[in-house]
Short mmCIF file of C-alpha atoms in Angstrom, two decimals:
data_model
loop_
_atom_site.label_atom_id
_atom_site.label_comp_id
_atom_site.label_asym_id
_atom_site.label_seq_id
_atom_site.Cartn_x
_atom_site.Cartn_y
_atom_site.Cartn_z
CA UNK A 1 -72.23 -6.39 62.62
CA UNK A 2 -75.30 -8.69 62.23
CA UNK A 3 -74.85 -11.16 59.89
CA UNK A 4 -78.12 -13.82 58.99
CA UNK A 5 -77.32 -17.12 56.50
CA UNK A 6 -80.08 -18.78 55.48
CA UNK A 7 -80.88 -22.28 54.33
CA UNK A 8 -81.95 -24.00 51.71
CA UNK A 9 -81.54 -21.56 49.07
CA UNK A 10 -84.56 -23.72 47.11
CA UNK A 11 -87.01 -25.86 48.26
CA UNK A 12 -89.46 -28.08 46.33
CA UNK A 13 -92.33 -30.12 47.89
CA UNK A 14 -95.84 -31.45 47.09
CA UNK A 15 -99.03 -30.16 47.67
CA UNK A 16 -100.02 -30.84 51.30
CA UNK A 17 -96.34 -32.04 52.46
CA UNK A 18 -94.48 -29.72 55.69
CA UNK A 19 -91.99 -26.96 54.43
CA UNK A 20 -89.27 -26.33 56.66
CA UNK A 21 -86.74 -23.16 56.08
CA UNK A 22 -83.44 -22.25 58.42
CA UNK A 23 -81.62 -19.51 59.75
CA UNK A 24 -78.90 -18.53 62.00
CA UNK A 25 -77.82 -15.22 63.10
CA UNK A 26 -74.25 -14.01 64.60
CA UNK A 27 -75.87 -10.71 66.80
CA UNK A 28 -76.67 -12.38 70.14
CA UNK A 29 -77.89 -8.81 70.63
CA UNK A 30 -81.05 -8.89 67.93
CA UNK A 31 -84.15 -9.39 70.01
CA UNK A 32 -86.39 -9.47 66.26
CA UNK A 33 -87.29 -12.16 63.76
CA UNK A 34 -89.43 -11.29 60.71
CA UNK A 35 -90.34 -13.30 58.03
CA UNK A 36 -91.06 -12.01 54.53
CA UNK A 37 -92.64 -13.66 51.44
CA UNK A 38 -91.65 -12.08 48.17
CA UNK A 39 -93.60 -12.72 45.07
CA UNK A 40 -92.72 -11.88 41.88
CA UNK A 41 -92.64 -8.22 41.04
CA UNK A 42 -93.88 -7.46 44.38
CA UNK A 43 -92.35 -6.11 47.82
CA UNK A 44 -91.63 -8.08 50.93
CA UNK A 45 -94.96 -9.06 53.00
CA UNK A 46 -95.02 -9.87 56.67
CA UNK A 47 -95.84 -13.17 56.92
CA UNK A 48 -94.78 -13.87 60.94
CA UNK A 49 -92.68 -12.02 63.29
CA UNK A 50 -91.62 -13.58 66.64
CA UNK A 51 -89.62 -11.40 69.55
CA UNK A 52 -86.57 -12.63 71.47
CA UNK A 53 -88.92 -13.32 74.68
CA UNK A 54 -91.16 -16.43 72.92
CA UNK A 55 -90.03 -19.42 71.75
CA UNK A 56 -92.31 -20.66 69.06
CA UNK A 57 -95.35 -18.35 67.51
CA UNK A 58 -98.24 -19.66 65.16
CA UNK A 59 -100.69 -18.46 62.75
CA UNK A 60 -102.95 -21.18 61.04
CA UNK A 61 -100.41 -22.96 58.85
CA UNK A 62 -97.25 -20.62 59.66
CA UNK A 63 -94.95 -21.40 62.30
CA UNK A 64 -91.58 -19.90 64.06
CA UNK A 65 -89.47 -21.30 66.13
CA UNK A 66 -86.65 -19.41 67.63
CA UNK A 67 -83.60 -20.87 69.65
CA UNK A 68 -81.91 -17.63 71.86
CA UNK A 69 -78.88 -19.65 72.45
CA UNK A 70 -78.20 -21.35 68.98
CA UNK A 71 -78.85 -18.42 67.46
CA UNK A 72 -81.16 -19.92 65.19
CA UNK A 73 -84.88 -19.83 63.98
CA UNK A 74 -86.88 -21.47 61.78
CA UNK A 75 -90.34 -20.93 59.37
CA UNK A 76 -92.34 -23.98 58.95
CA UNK A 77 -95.24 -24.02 56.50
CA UNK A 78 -97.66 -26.74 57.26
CA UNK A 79 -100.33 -28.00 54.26
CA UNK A 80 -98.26 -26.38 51.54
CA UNK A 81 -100.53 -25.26 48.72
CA UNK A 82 -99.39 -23.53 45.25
CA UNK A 83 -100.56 -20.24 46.65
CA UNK A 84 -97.32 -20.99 49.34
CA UNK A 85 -95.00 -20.51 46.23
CA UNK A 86 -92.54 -17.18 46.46
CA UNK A 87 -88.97 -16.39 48.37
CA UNK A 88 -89.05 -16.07 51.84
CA UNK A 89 -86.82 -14.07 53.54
CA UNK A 90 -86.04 -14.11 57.56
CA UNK A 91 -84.29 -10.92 58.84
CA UNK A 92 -82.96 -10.20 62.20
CA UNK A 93 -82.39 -6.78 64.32
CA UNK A 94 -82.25 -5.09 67.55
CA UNK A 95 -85.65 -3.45 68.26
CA UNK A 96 -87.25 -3.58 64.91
CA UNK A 97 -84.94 -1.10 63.17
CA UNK A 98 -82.38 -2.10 60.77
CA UNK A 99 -83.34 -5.25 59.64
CA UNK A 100 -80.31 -7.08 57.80
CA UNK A 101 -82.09 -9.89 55.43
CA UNK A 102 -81.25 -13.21 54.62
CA UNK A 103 -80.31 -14.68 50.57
CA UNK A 104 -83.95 -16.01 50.48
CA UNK A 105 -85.18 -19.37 49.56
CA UNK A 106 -87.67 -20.16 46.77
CA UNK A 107 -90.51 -22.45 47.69
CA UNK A 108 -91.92 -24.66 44.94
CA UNK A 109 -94.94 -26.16 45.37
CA UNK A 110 -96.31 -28.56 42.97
CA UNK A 111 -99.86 -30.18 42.77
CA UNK B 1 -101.78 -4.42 50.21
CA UNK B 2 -99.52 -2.69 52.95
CA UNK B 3 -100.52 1.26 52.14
CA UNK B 4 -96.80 1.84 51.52
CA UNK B 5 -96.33 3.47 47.98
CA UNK B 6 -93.81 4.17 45.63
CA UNK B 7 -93.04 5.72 42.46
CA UNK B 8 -92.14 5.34 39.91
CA UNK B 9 -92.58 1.72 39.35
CA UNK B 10 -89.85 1.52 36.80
CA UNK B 11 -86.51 3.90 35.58
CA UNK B 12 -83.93 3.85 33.35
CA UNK B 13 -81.42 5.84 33.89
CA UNK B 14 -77.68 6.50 32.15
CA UNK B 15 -73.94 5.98 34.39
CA UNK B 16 -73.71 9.17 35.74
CA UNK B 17 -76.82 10.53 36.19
CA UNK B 18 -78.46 11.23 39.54
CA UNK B 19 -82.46 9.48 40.41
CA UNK B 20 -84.86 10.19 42.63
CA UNK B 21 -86.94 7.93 44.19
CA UNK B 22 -90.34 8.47 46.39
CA UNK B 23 -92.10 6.61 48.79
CA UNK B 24 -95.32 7.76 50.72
CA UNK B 25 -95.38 5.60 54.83
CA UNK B 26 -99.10 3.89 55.74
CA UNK B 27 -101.39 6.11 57.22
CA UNK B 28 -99.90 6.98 60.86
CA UNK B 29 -96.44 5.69 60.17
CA UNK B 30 -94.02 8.10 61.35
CA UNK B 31 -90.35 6.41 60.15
CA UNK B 32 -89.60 5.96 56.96
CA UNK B 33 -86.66 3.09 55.90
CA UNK B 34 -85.09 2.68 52.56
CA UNK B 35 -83.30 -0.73 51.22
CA UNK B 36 -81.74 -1.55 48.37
CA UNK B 37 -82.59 -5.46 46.62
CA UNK B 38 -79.97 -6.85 43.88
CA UNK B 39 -81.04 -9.29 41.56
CA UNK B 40 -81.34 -12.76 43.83
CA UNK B 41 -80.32 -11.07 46.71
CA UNK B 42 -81.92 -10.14 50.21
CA UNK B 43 -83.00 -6.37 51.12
CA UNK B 44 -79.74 -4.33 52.43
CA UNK B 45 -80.84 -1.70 54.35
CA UNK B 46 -79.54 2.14 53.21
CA UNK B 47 -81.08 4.02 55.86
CA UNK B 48 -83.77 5.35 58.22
CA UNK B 49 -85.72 8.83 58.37
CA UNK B 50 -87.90 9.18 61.81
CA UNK B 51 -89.31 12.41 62.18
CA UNK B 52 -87.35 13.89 59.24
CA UNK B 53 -83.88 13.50 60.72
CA UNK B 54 -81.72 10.28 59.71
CA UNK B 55 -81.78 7.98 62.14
CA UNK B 56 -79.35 4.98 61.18
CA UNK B 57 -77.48 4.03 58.05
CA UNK B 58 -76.08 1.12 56.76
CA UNK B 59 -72.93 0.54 54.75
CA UNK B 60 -73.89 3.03 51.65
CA UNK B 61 -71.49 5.74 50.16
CA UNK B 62 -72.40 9.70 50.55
CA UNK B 63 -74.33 9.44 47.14
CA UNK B 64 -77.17 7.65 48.18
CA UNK B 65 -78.86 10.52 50.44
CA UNK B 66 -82.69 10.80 51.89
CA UNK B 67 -85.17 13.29 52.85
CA UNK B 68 -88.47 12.58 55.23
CA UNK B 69 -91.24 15.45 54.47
CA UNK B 70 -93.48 16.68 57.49
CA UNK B 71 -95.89 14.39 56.25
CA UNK B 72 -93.50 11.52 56.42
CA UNK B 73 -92.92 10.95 53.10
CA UNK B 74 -89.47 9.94 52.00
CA UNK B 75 -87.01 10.27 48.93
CA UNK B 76 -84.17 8.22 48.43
CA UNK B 77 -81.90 10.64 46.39
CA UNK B 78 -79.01 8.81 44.37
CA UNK B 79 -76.07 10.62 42.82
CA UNK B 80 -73.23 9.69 39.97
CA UNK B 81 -75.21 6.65 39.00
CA UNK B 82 -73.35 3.43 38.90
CA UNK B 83 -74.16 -0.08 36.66
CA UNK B 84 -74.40 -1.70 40.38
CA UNK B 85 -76.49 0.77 41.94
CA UNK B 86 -79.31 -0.84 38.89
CA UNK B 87 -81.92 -2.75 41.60
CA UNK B 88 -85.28 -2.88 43.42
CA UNK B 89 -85.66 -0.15 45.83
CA UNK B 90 -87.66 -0.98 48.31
CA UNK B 91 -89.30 1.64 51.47
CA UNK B 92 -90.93 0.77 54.55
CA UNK B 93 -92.96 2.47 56.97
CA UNK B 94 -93.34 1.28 60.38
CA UNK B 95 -95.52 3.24 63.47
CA UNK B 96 -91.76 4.86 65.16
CA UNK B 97 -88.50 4.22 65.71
CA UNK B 98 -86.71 2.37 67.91
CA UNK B 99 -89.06 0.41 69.50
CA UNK B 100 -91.31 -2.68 68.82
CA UNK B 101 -92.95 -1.51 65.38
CA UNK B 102 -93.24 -3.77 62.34
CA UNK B 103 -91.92 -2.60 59.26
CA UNK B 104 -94.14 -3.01 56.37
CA UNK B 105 -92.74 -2.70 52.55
CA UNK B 106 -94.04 -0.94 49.74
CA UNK B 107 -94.23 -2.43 46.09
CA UNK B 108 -90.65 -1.23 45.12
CA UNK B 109 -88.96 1.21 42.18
CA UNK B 110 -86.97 -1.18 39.69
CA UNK B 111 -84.07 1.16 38.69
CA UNK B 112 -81.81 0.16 35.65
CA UNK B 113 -78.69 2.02 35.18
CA UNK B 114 -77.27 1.65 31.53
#
């Protein structure tokens, strides 16, 4: 089955700098790539979602990236600001359904 | 906020015992998906209700069992409560099944099992 590792498990920047998180998936199948920010005491919210027929997507200062033949994608978070702070999760799946999660990274960011 | 609820927020429950757990999809949302969070962990997903029949299931024993109302609102039903089975239960209602719909997550119940 699907299987998503994710990387770094923490992150710390400054106010302003780039963040960058990784992930790779083993389902050449999955044709899906959410991204979730988790805050504390609270459920996973879309931040970004890309499908397996783009390569890169953007919203203001959020940015995927996805790589169809590494099997890879990435978030990057551009003009971090303490607001940014929370886990992220990426998932992957195969038409939106099952999504299998990765172990999360928490993003620190300090003034 | 997503319009995916849950209750109850919080539960304590004994080894054992059997929970149930509720979730009510956004407006419109006709498939209903239930996932299980551990402490540090990612979501693992437990199943999928579309249209009140199961439709998919990830790697969860018999216990953990689901129902999807006519108005496509879901329990998560879990039986013989275990100290592991203590997590964040987390539903998520997305437009159908099966084809390009977003899934959007509800505030979670935090279930402790003593």
């Amino acid at each position: 089955g699907e299987n998503v590792e994710q990387h770094p498990s923490t992150l710390s920047v400054q106010e302003g700098d780039s963040a960058v998180i990784k992930c790779t998936y083993s389902d050449s199948a999955s044709n899906y790539f959410p991204w979730y920010k988790q805050e504390l005491g609270k459920g996973p919210q879309l931040i970004i979602d890309i499908r397996s027929n783009v390569g890169e997507k953007k919203d203001q200062r959020i940015a995927v990236t996805l790589n169809k033949t590494a099997k890879h994608f990435s978030l990057h978070i551009t003009e971090t600001q303490p607001e940014d702070s929370a886990v992220y999760f990426c998932a992957a799946s195969i038409n939106t359904d099952k999504l299998i999660f990765g172990t999360g990274t928490r993003l620190q960011v300090f003034p | 906020e997503t319009g995916v609820t849950q209750s109850p927020t919080h539960l304590i429950k004994t080894r054992g015992q059997q929970v149930t757990l509720r979730c009510s999809s956004q407006s419109g949302h006709n498939t209903v998906s239930w996932y299980q969070q551990a402490l540090g962990q990612g979501p693992q997903f437990i199943f999928q209700y579309y249209r009140e029949e199961e439709n998919g299931r990830g790697n969860f024993p018999p216990r953990f069992s689901g129902l999807q109302f006519p108005n496509y609102s879901s329990e998560l039903n879990v039986n013989a409560l275990e100290l592991d089975d203590s997590a964040l239960y987390l539903c998520a209602s997305s437009l159908s099944a099966g084809g390009s719909d977003t899934q959007y997550f509800g505030p979670g119940t935090r279930l402790t099992v003593l």
